[in-house]
Amino acid sequence: MITTAAPAKPSHNEVIKEANPTLTGTIGSTLADAQADRFAEDDVQFLKFHGIYQQDDRDKRKGGKQYIYMVRGRLPGGVVPPSQYLVFDRLATDYGNNSLRITSRQGFQFHGVTKGGLGKLMKGINEALATTLAACGDVNRNVMAPSTPSTSQLVERVLDDARRVSNALLPKTKAYHQIWVEGKELNLEEESNARFVDPLYGKTYLPRKFKTAFAIPPLNDIDIFTNCLGFIAIAEGDQLVGYNLAAGGGLGKSHGNEETFPRIADVIGFFTPDHIETVAKAVLTMHRDWGDRTNRKHARLKYVLEERGVAWFREEVERRIGFKLEPARPCQFTKQGDLFGWHRQFDGNEFLGLYVETGRIKDVPGAELKTALRKIVEQFQVEVRLTPSQNLILANVPSARRDAITRILAGHGIAVENQSTAIRRASMACPALPTCGLALAESERVLPDILTRIEALLDELGLGGQEIIIRSTGCPNGCARPYMAEIGFVGKSPNKYQIYFGGNESCTRLNRLFRDVVKSEDIITELRPVLTRYAQERNKGERFGDWCERVFWKEVQN
Ligand code: SRM
Ligand code: SF4
């Protein structure tokens, strides 16, 4: 007897998207219902497309869940005009937990928003002509682009393309505007809403999230190879001549599920800038058409590339764009990270790079960053740029303003020279507890302390002041990109972490698992012998991650 396996069923998310392509659900009525303390389960999925996550404060679970909301802004290239910054600052105080969280994709997150404040916060964001639409959900997310105003015009040129792609890949549902700006439910009886199908995404959007980024070699500040879709700028002098297309990167994985893994994007080919939107749409629709809609853990574009290969992928892109890609142009990344302190821009203005611990803009005794930034932006109307390493830039500052800005910061305990330490400036942590529902361990709240302990060890070993890229996350999803770090900590269970070694300065290499379960208090005991060997055996100028690859992992393999 021949038995054939039944075709796998579409996941629940696919079913609800199909039934509700406007992404309306019952969000409007639940929002208006002051008695309802939360949204229905399916609405929680739709809310993500609107940039909103329903969470609960996990520190306060005893006595029942208290629902709160995280709202994520979509800010292509992390650019925040002064007028918007001031609104965000106020909204975080009035409706959030009085902090603004810079994300690892150059967005802002508001945490701890109550249901009663949600509508007002969303309206405020939109009135400032900003948006949260498509900051989350099965769509293209915030498009990243280099945020450092450089000595060349290339950064601004690439930023324009990032905005263009961001706009081209936006979903078209009217529900977002209707609910959050008009304050009404979308009338689903109306013909155009009843029959709505998104022209790009179709009825069921993408099988999963989709991430796009731009980079300008030799600086890989945006971790280009961790994105589904990457555009690597190729320039002659200051002039952009085109992009190398990269595709199929992604970091999320699940503990104990070998079928999920971090993957570095492949470089597919070269094209000229006039085709940027066409190429972006081609790759996005390949995810739409080929991604796995039955298993959300296997639904990212990276698995399509892994399973079908680069040659197939290139042919399919070319079929969709209607022309051949040229061979990828040579280029090299040599470093990642941000510039700190004052620097001159190509147009004569200056910019200030500011280190923000774990990306959290807040006031603490002795370091009132939130207040200082508000005063500076209010007084001097400077543009704010958010970096992919969760730091901040004050951009386009006329030189005459520089000293006054430095003084305001100093008055609030923020130094402009020698900001923090090399280890801290190169570190990142995801939010994890208490807001993230997926966190298995702490991250943002414990990384500063872990770094203090690591710095003491490095001092003891004669390595004080040396930069090592260290990133931590509270679970294996990889939100602070720990698998690209020289040392990565990944939450396994409360107070226990995996330790990874071996990323590089240019963020072009995945690290490898060193220890699977280490208690927080044992981290130094585990690091000590390896860092001791590194101190003794490294070549001149050799970074920790490179030494791990050259010596440590070679030995393990042999
Ligand atoms: Fe992330 C889910 C925070 C960048 C991979 N991420 C989440 C959620 C929304 C948890 C949830 O689904 O309930 C986290 C909210 C925590 C909170 O309380 O704020 C969360 N992710 C973040 C942020 C805020 C981390 C940060 O330290 O800044 C970043 C927001 C970026 C933005 O502005 O859009 C953030 N997330 C990333 C990145 C890094 C990147 O994109 O460069 C990754 C790895 C790259 C990738 O996508 O592969 C990432 N987040 C995930 C995943 C795993 C996806 C997968 O393929 O398996 C999840 C879980 C999921 O989607 O089911 C997730
Ligand atoms: Fe939450 Fe995990 Fe992302 Fe950290 S890595 S924010 S714990 S989903």
XYZ file of C-alpha atoms and ligand atoms in Angstrom:
629
model
C 0.000 0.000 0.000
C 1.362 3.425 -0.903
C 0.888 6.069 1.759
C 1.514 9.702 0.985
C 2.167 12.193 3.740
C -0.538 14.829 4.030
C 0.760 18.243 2.924
C 1.841 20.275 5.944
C -0.795 22.729 7.101
C -0.203 26.475 6.967
C 0.656 27.906 10.389
C -2.038 29.702 12.398
C -0.530 33.083 11.501
C -1.077 32.279 7.812
C -4.719 31.448 8.440
C -5.453 34.685 10.277
C -3.606 36.867 7.742
C -5.551 35.258 4.902
C -8.831 35.933 6.703
C -7.893 39.513 7.586
C -5.501 41.039 5.040
C -6.209 44.597 6.253
C -4.656 43.535 9.589
C -7.574 45.126 11.431
C -8.808 42.340 13.707
C -10.757 43.777 16.599
C -7.963 46.134 17.624
C -10.090 49.290 17.333
C -12.928 48.073 19.522
C -10.622 46.561 22.161
C -8.685 49.808 22.252
C -11.898 51.742 22.857
C -13.054 49.319 25.562
C -11.643 50.707 28.805
C -12.642 47.511 30.646
C -10.476 45.263 28.437
C -6.990 44.922 29.908
C -5.567 43.135 26.823
C -6.076 42.342 23.145
C -7.347 39.032 21.778
C -4.711 36.473 20.755
C -5.077 37.004 17.014
C -5.067 40.781 17.462
C -1.744 40.440 19.264
C -0.353 39.103 15.974
C -1.934 41.921 13.911
C -0.675 44.510 16.396
C 2.891 43.532 15.515
C 2.392 44.798 11.961
C 1.373 48.088 13.592
C 4.672 48.142 15.531
C 3.176 47.056 18.866
C 3.915 44.073 21.117
C 1.663 43.056 23.971
C 3.925 42.172 26.892
C 3.742 41.898 30.637
C 6.179 43.023 33.274
C 7.785 39.717 34.208
C 9.088 41.151 37.487
C 5.485 41.602 38.561
C 3.945 38.288 37.529
C 3.156 37.202 41.077
C -0.480 38.051 41.563
C -1.274 37.821 37.836
C 0.002 39.311 34.592
C -0.141 43.078 34.172
C -0.284 43.812 30.472
C 1.917 46.522 29.042
C 2.923 47.405 25.496
C 6.170 47.881 23.660
C 5.951 50.239 20.701
C 8.691 50.281 18.066
C 9.296 53.177 15.689
C 10.347 52.642 12.075
C 13.127 55.117 11.343
C 15.033 54.302 8.125
C 18.759 54.758 8.725
C 17.959 55.761 12.321
C 17.444 59.411 11.372
C 15.283 61.394 13.801
C 14.588 65.064 13.008
C 14.683 67.330 16.091
C 10.923 67.925 16.140
C 10.294 64.166 16.230
C 12.934 63.574 18.861
C 11.282 66.028 21.223
C 7.904 64.344 20.743
C 9.401 60.883 21.383
C 11.120 62.191 24.502
C 7.831 63.556 25.843
C 5.793 60.468 24.898
C 8.302 58.185 26.665
C 7.784 60.207 29.828
C 4.015 60.619 29.555
C 3.067 57.098 28.427
C 6.137 54.838 28.712
C 8.669 54.040 31.419
C 10.522 57.334 30.941
C 13.196 55.742 28.766
C 13.789 55.565 25.026
C 15.442 52.336 23.945
C 17.676 52.562 20.860
C 17.373 49.230 19.077
C 19.991 47.175 17.279
C 18.218 48.117 14.008
C 18.325 51.883 14.541
C 14.778 52.160 15.852
C 13.330 53.546 19.074
C 11.283 51.402 21.441
C 8.884 52.695 24.070
C 8.530 50.209 26.927
C 5.940 49.847 29.669
C 3.097 51.618 27.841
C -0.273 50.931 29.462
C -3.320 50.067 27.379
C -4.875 53.375 28.426
C -1.866 55.285 27.090
C -1.372 53.261 23.915
C -3.750 55.190 21.670
C -2.363 58.554 22.802
C 1.227 57.440 22.314
C 0.497 56.137 18.814
C -1.360 59.303 17.853
C 1.514 61.403 19.164
C 4.054 59.480 17.097
C 1.964 59.875 13.943
C 1.278 63.555 14.589
C 5.045 64.025 14.655
C 4.983 62.548 11.119
C 6.769 59.431 12.300
C 5.349 55.914 12.125
C 5.478 52.491 13.693
C 3.824 50.747 10.717
C 5.797 47.646 9.698
C 8.334 48.054 12.492
C 7.369 44.453 13.337
C 5.316 41.682 11.707
C 5.719 39.545 8.565
C 6.875 42.448 6.422
C 10.025 44.364 5.613
C 11.259 45.924 8.878
C 13.178 49.122 9.539
C 15.722 49.584 6.751
C 19.189 50.118 8.166
C 21.827 52.397 6.705
C 25.130 53.826 7.930
C 24.314 56.569 10.378
C 27.637 58.335 10.695
C 27.694 61.570 8.700
C 31.068 60.996 7.132
C 33.683 62.962 5.327
C 32.006 62.064 2.027
C 28.550 62.595 0.545
C 28.173 58.880 -0.018
C 26.497 58.319 3.348
C 23.676 60.725 2.479
C 23.314 59.247 -1.020
C 22.989 55.719 0.398
C 20.561 56.982 3.044
C 18.327 58.282 0.236
C 18.285 54.821 -1.324
C 17.490 53.280 2.063
C 14.477 55.596 2.386
C 13.411 54.775 -1.166
C 13.525 51.036 -0.489
C 11.779 51.480 2.852
C 8.883 53.301 1.157
C 8.705 50.849 -1.732
C 8.309 47.908 0.650
C 5.631 49.394 2.929
C 2.325 47.568 3.315
C -0.681 49.522 2.037
C -3.477 48.632 4.486
C -5.539 51.617 5.644
C -6.169 50.011 9.032
C -3.106 51.549 10.638
C -4.092 55.128 9.809
C -7.726 54.511 10.632
C -7.107 53.021 14.073
C -4.198 55.088 15.336
C -4.704 58.431 13.608
C -8.470 58.617 13.028
C -9.202 56.645 16.187
C -11.829 54.469 14.408
C -12.182 50.891 13.292
C -11.712 50.251 9.607
C -15.082 49.795 7.920
C -14.757 46.286 6.535
C -18.137 46.578 4.793
C -16.628 49.157 2.458
C -15.890 47.554 -0.926
C -12.180 48.530 -1.071
C -11.548 47.180 2.437
C -13.639 44.057 2.006
C -11.682 43.133 -1.113
C -8.293 44.431 0.054
C -5.201 42.556 -1.080
C -1.840 44.229 -0.603
C -0.353 44.890 -4.063
C 3.122 43.748 -3.036
C 2.564 41.356 -0.159
C -0.683 39.731 -1.281
C -3.199 38.520 1.273
C -0.841 36.655 3.560
C 2.133 39.031 3.580
C 5.487 37.273 4.077
C 5.971 33.909 5.767
C 8.069 35.718 8.406
C 9.939 38.951 9.133
C 12.218 40.389 6.448
C 15.232 42.601 7.102
C 16.998 44.999 4.767
C 20.194 46.975 5.262
C 22.742 49.102 3.413
C 26.469 49.248 4.159
C 29.404 51.244 2.846
C 32.694 49.325 2.930
C 35.092 49.243 4.666
C 32.727 49.976 7.620
C 30.304 47.200 8.488
C 28.561 49.148 11.239
C 25.206 47.656 10.323
C 26.233 43.960 10.305
C 25.208 43.628 6.670
C 25.567 39.842 6.448
C 22.978 39.235 9.158
C 20.187 40.651 6.987
C 17.775 38.910 4.617
C 18.605 41.554 2.015
C 21.804 43.572 1.990
C 22.993 46.317 -0.331
C 26.752 46.884 -0.240
C 27.596 50.260 -1.749
C 30.309 50.246 -4.423
C 31.792 53.677 -5.012
C 34.394 55.365 -7.146
C 35.665 58.198 -4.989
C 32.536 59.818 -3.542
C 30.330 58.570 -6.368
C 28.044 55.605 -5.898
C 28.332 53.299 -8.917
C 26.113 50.486 -7.693
C 25.488 47.820 -5.111
C 26.603 44.287 -4.479
C 23.461 42.373 -3.591
C 23.694 40.137 -0.505
C 20.869 37.831 0.579
C 19.975 35.119 3.044
C 21.472 36.296 6.332
C 19.749 35.846 9.672
C 20.654 34.909 13.220
C 17.647 33.477 15.050
C 17.773 29.903 16.266
C 16.168 27.789 18.976
C 18.021 25.843 21.651
C 17.998 22.133 20.872
C 16.597 22.541 17.358
C 19.425 21.790 14.927
C 17.267 22.758 11.973
C 17.486 26.387 13.057
C 20.796 28.222 12.808
C 22.442 31.619 12.283
C 23.517 32.181 8.679
C 25.748 34.711 6.930
C 24.289 36.213 3.732
C 25.661 35.233 0.308
C 26.851 37.852 -2.153
C 24.782 37.340 -5.303
C 25.924 39.960 -7.845
C 26.232 43.643 -8.755
C 23.719 46.122 -10.212
C 23.514 49.871 -10.762
C 21.598 52.130 -8.318
C 18.701 52.882 -10.705
C 17.446 49.310 -10.136
C 17.431 49.457 -6.356
C 13.642 49.230 -5.856
C 13.206 46.526 -8.512
C 15.905 44.361 -6.934
C 14.534 44.909 -3.424
C 11.044 43.886 -4.538
C 12.394 40.832 -6.367
C 14.156 39.492 -3.278
C 11.213 40.293 -1.010
C 8.748 38.532 -3.303
C 11.069 35.524 -3.442
C 10.658 35.276 0.310
C 6.901 35.755 -0.149
C 6.686 32.980 -2.742
C 9.307 30.478 -1.570
C 9.424 30.856 2.208
C 8.015 28.070 4.388
C 4.471 28.946 5.467
C 3.955 25.796 7.504
C 6.677 26.198 10.113
C 7.527 29.657 11.434
C 10.838 28.428 12.837
C 11.888 27.543 9.298
C 10.270 30.424 7.473
C 13.071 33.000 7.090
C 14.601 33.702 3.689
C 17.928 32.282 4.905
C 16.506 28.755 4.745
C 15.414 29.257 1.122
C 18.987 30.204 0.216
C 20.512 27.442 2.289
C 18.338 24.794 0.676
C 18.143 26.028 -2.922
C 21.621 27.488 -3.274
C 23.101 30.703 -4.646
C 22.961 29.744 -8.354
C 19.213 29.070 -8.165
C 18.689 32.250 -6.179
C 20.581 34.411 -8.695
C 18.632 32.949 -11.627
C 15.319 33.542 -9.884
C 16.246 37.147 -8.985
C 17.276 37.754 -12.611
C 14.018 36.272 -13.868
C 12.073 38.677 -11.644
C 14.130 41.801 -12.402
C 14.356 41.048 -16.122
C 18.124 41.531 -16.506
C 21.379 39.801 -15.596
C 23.267 40.800 -12.481
C 26.922 41.577 -13.083
C 29.540 39.666 -11.075
C 29.902 41.161 -7.596
C 32.504 43.937 -7.473
C 35.487 43.473 -5.138
C 35.133 45.194 -1.787
C 36.262 44.577 1.757
C 34.939 45.240 5.213
C 37.563 45.854 7.855
C 35.714 47.177 10.883
C 32.395 47.702 12.645
C 31.276 50.054 15.398
C 30.673 53.740 15.898
C 32.725 56.901 16.128
C 32.565 58.654 19.500
C 33.247 62.271 20.369
C 33.262 65.252 17.994
C 34.026 64.784 14.284
C 33.783 66.979 11.216
C 31.248 66.258 8.458
C 31.893 66.664 4.727
C 29.780 69.844 4.687
C 31.805 71.618 7.393
C 29.321 70.921 10.191
C 30.264 68.616 13.044
C 28.710 65.538 14.639
C 28.974 64.082 18.104
C 28.956 60.321 18.704
C 27.602 59.445 22.147
C 27.877 56.101 23.876
C 24.536 54.958 25.308
C 24.791 52.062 27.755
C 22.724 49.143 26.385
C 20.938 51.674 24.161
C 18.760 52.979 26.993
C 18.297 56.769 26.992
C 17.282 57.570 30.541
C 18.199 59.657 33.549
C 20.082 58.047 36.411
C 21.661 59.893 39.347
C 24.859 61.475 38.055
C 24.131 60.776 34.354
C 20.973 62.464 33.073
C 21.298 61.621 29.390
C 17.586 61.954 28.604
C 17.333 65.437 30.105
C 20.595 66.590 28.534
C 19.539 65.435 25.062
C 16.144 67.084 25.388
C 17.770 70.411 26.346
C 20.266 70.184 23.467
C 17.698 69.279 20.836
C 15.270 71.918 22.126
C 17.879 74.663 22.172
C 19.861 73.879 19.023
C 17.399 71.851 16.895
C 20.060 69.267 15.995
C 19.252 66.045 14.189
C 19.543 62.779 16.107
C 20.780 59.576 14.462
C 20.512 56.157 16.040
C 23.309 53.713 15.354
C 23.065 49.937 14.819
C 25.220 49.446 17.917
C 22.549 51.155 20.047
C 24.432 54.453 20.302
C 23.475 57.971 19.269
C 24.792 60.746 17.070
C 23.978 64.455 17.215
C 24.367 65.403 13.551
C 24.715 68.565 11.464
C 25.949 70.684 14.356
C 27.420 74.063 13.358
C 30.900 74.375 14.915
C 29.779 77.459 16.859
C 27.369 75.255 18.891
C 29.879 72.595 19.792
C 31.142 73.967 23.094
C 27.674 74.824 24.375
C 26.507 71.253 23.671
C 29.567 69.804 25.383
C 28.810 72.030 28.404
C 25.167 70.920 28.652
C 26.228 67.284 28.560
C 28.939 67.844 31.179
C 26.388 69.617 33.388
C 24.351 66.412 33.346
C 27.265 64.076 34.001
C 27.909 63.009 30.395
C 31.497 63.146 29.150
C 32.285 63.802 25.505
C 35.956 62.787 25.608
C 36.929 59.264 26.692
C 33.358 58.063 26.882
C 33.180 54.866 28.916
C 35.657 52.038 28.178
C 36.702 50.251 24.989
C 34.886 47.066 26.078
C 31.626 48.888 26.868
C 31.648 51.005 23.733
C 31.886 47.834 21.634
C 29.196 45.944 23.549
C 25.492 45.339 22.980
C 22.703 43.717 24.962
C 19.109 42.944 24.056
C 16.334 44.106 26.439
C 15.376 40.599 27.698
C 13.816 40.768 31.189
C 11.515 42.159 32.395
C 9.710 43.065 29.146
C 10.615 40.405 26.589
C 8.241 37.464 26.742
C 10.821 35.175 25.108
C 13.723 35.875 27.484
C 15.202 32.826 29.199
C 17.768 34.877 31.137
C 18.675 38.490 31.881
C 20.666 40.518 29.359
C 20.404 44.339 29.417
C 20.197 44.443 33.203
C 23.252 42.237 33.806
C 25.668 42.959 30.964
C 27.172 46.097 32.566
C 28.076 44.044 35.646
C 29.470 41.160 33.573
C 31.600 43.679 31.656
C 32.938 45.110 34.928
C 34.092 41.627 35.890
C 35.613 40.986 32.463
C 37.428 44.321 32.555
C 38.946 43.423 35.949
C 40.166 40.133 34.457
C 41.609 41.883 31.397
C 43.447 44.380 33.645
C 44.883 41.508 35.641
C 46.103 39.824 32.429
C 47.697 42.999 31.080
C 44.956 43.406 28.471
C 43.333 46.486 30.010
C 41.992 49.001 27.492
C 41.827 46.471 24.672
C 38.614 46.314 22.615
C 36.803 42.982 22.492
C 33.338 42.945 20.919
C 31.005 41.427 23.539
C 27.276 41.000 22.991
C 24.628 39.343 25.092
C 21.061 38.174 24.606
C 18.536 36.621 26.938
C 17.671 33.828 24.496
C 18.965 32.349 21.216
C 16.893 34.627 18.949
C 19.947 36.811 18.494
C 18.500 40.332 18.831
C 21.824 41.949 19.796
C 23.584 39.825 17.131
C 25.652 37.809 19.664
C 26.748 35.250 17.059
C 28.879 37.900 15.323
C 30.670 38.975 18.522
C 34.171 38.044 19.618
C 32.529 36.901 22.866
C 28.804 36.177 22.820
C 26.582 35.338 25.792
C 23.262 33.704 24.961
C 20.660 33.014 27.655
C 19.903 29.337 28.246
C 17.822 29.461 31.438
C 17.609 31.820 34.417
C 21.147 32.979 35.280
C 22.711 30.521 32.776
C 24.374 31.335 29.480
C 26.005 29.796 26.456
C 29.392 31.351 25.685
C 30.509 31.836 22.071
C 33.997 32.829 20.850
C 35.430 33.973 17.566
C 33.626 36.727 15.668
C 35.808 39.337 13.995
C 36.190 43.113 13.870
C 34.475 43.393 10.495
C 31.491 41.270 11.581
C 31.888 38.953 8.609
C 32.372 35.702 10.540
C 30.077 33.711 12.810
C 31.501 32.711 16.185
C 31.333 29.202 17.650
C 29.927 27.661 20.805
C 32.514 27.367 23.571
C 30.345 26.398 26.565
C 26.700 25.366 26.566
C 25.606 26.149 30.124
C 27.528 28.514 32.388
C 26.171 30.176 35.505
C 26.640 33.934 35.482
C 28.931 33.739 38.528
C 31.157 31.209 36.702
C 31.676 33.292 33.556
C 35.074 34.621 34.658
C 36.243 31.143 35.674
C 35.450 29.961 32.126
C 37.013 32.976 30.410
C 40.176 33.128 32.487
C 42.185 30.235 30.964
C 41.306 31.223 27.392
C 42.044 34.922 27.867
C 45.266 34.023 29.716
C 46.448 32.013 26.713
C 45.385 34.789 24.375
C 47.428 37.314 26.397
C 50.474 35.090 26.127
C 50.180 33.701 22.596
C 48.625 36.409 20.444
C 50.480 37.990 17.584
C 51.148 41.716 17.762
C 47.838 43.561 17.382
C 45.869 40.329 16.993
C 42.294 40.606 18.240
C 40.746 38.034 20.575
C 38.288 36.738 17.957
C 41.049 36.292 15.381
C 43.292 34.493 17.863
C 40.376 32.149 18.674
C 40.020 31.313 14.973
C 43.759 30.947 14.327
C 44.724 29.004 17.450
C 41.918 28.032 19.798
C 39.359 26.591 17.397
C 42.098 24.991 15.234
C 43.247 23.012 18.281
C 39.707 21.954 19.103
C 39.226 20.744 15.513
C 42.484 18.731 15.458
Fe 14.469 40.756 17.985
C 11.780 38.876 18.758
C 13.826 42.834 20.504
C 16.654 42.965 16.666
C 15.790 38.266 16.067
N 12.997 40.863 19.354
C 11.953 40.014 19.471
C 10.947 40.543 20.502
C 9.945 41.394 19.790
C 10.281 39.473 21.383
C 8.950 38.923 20.951
O 8.794 38.506 19.796
O 8.071 38.875 21.798
C 11.915 41.403 21.370
C 11.283 42.537 22.156
C 11.989 42.713 23.467
C 11.609 43.926 24.210
O 11.033 43.807 25.316
O 11.888 45.022 23.757
C 12.972 41.753 20.362
N 15.012 42.602 18.425
C 14.715 43.263 19.565
C 15.525 44.529 19.696
C 14.801 45.647 20.419
C 16.834 44.171 20.406
C 17.774 45.268 20.778
O 18.608 44.980 21.630
O 17.744 46.352 20.251
C 15.843 44.792 18.210
C 14.780 45.582 17.511
C 15.224 45.945 16.116
C 14.296 46.862 15.376
O 14.300 48.067 15.633
O 13.601 46.366 14.481
C 15.844 43.364 17.681
N 15.906 40.653 16.544
C 16.788 41.644 16.255
C 17.886 41.117 15.497
C 19.107 41.896 15.025
C 18.922 42.513 13.685
O 17.868 42.412 13.075
O 19.891 43.103 13.231
C 17.648 39.763 15.332
C 18.582 38.736 14.656
C 18.602 38.858 13.175
C 17.497 38.032 12.573
O 16.393 38.537 12.460
O 17.747 36.867 12.260
C 16.391 39.489 15.985
N 13.864 38.904 17.455
C 14.588 38.023 16.700
C 13.890 36.758 16.675
C 14.353 35.473 15.949
C 13.853 35.429 14.555
C 14.155 34.111 13.894
O 14.470 34.105 12.713
O 14.075 33.088 14.548
C 12.733 36.928 17.461
C 11.653 35.867 17.754
C 10.617 35.775 16.698
O 10.595 36.534 15.736
O 9.799 34.876 16.839
C 12.751 38.282 17.934
Fe 14.008 38.777 23.838
Fe 15.584 36.849 23.057
Fe 15.404 39.037 21.587
Fe 16.629 39.141 23.886
S 17.276 37.909 22.117
S 15.090 40.581 23.176
S 15.514 37.700 25.109
S 13.786 37.602 21.942
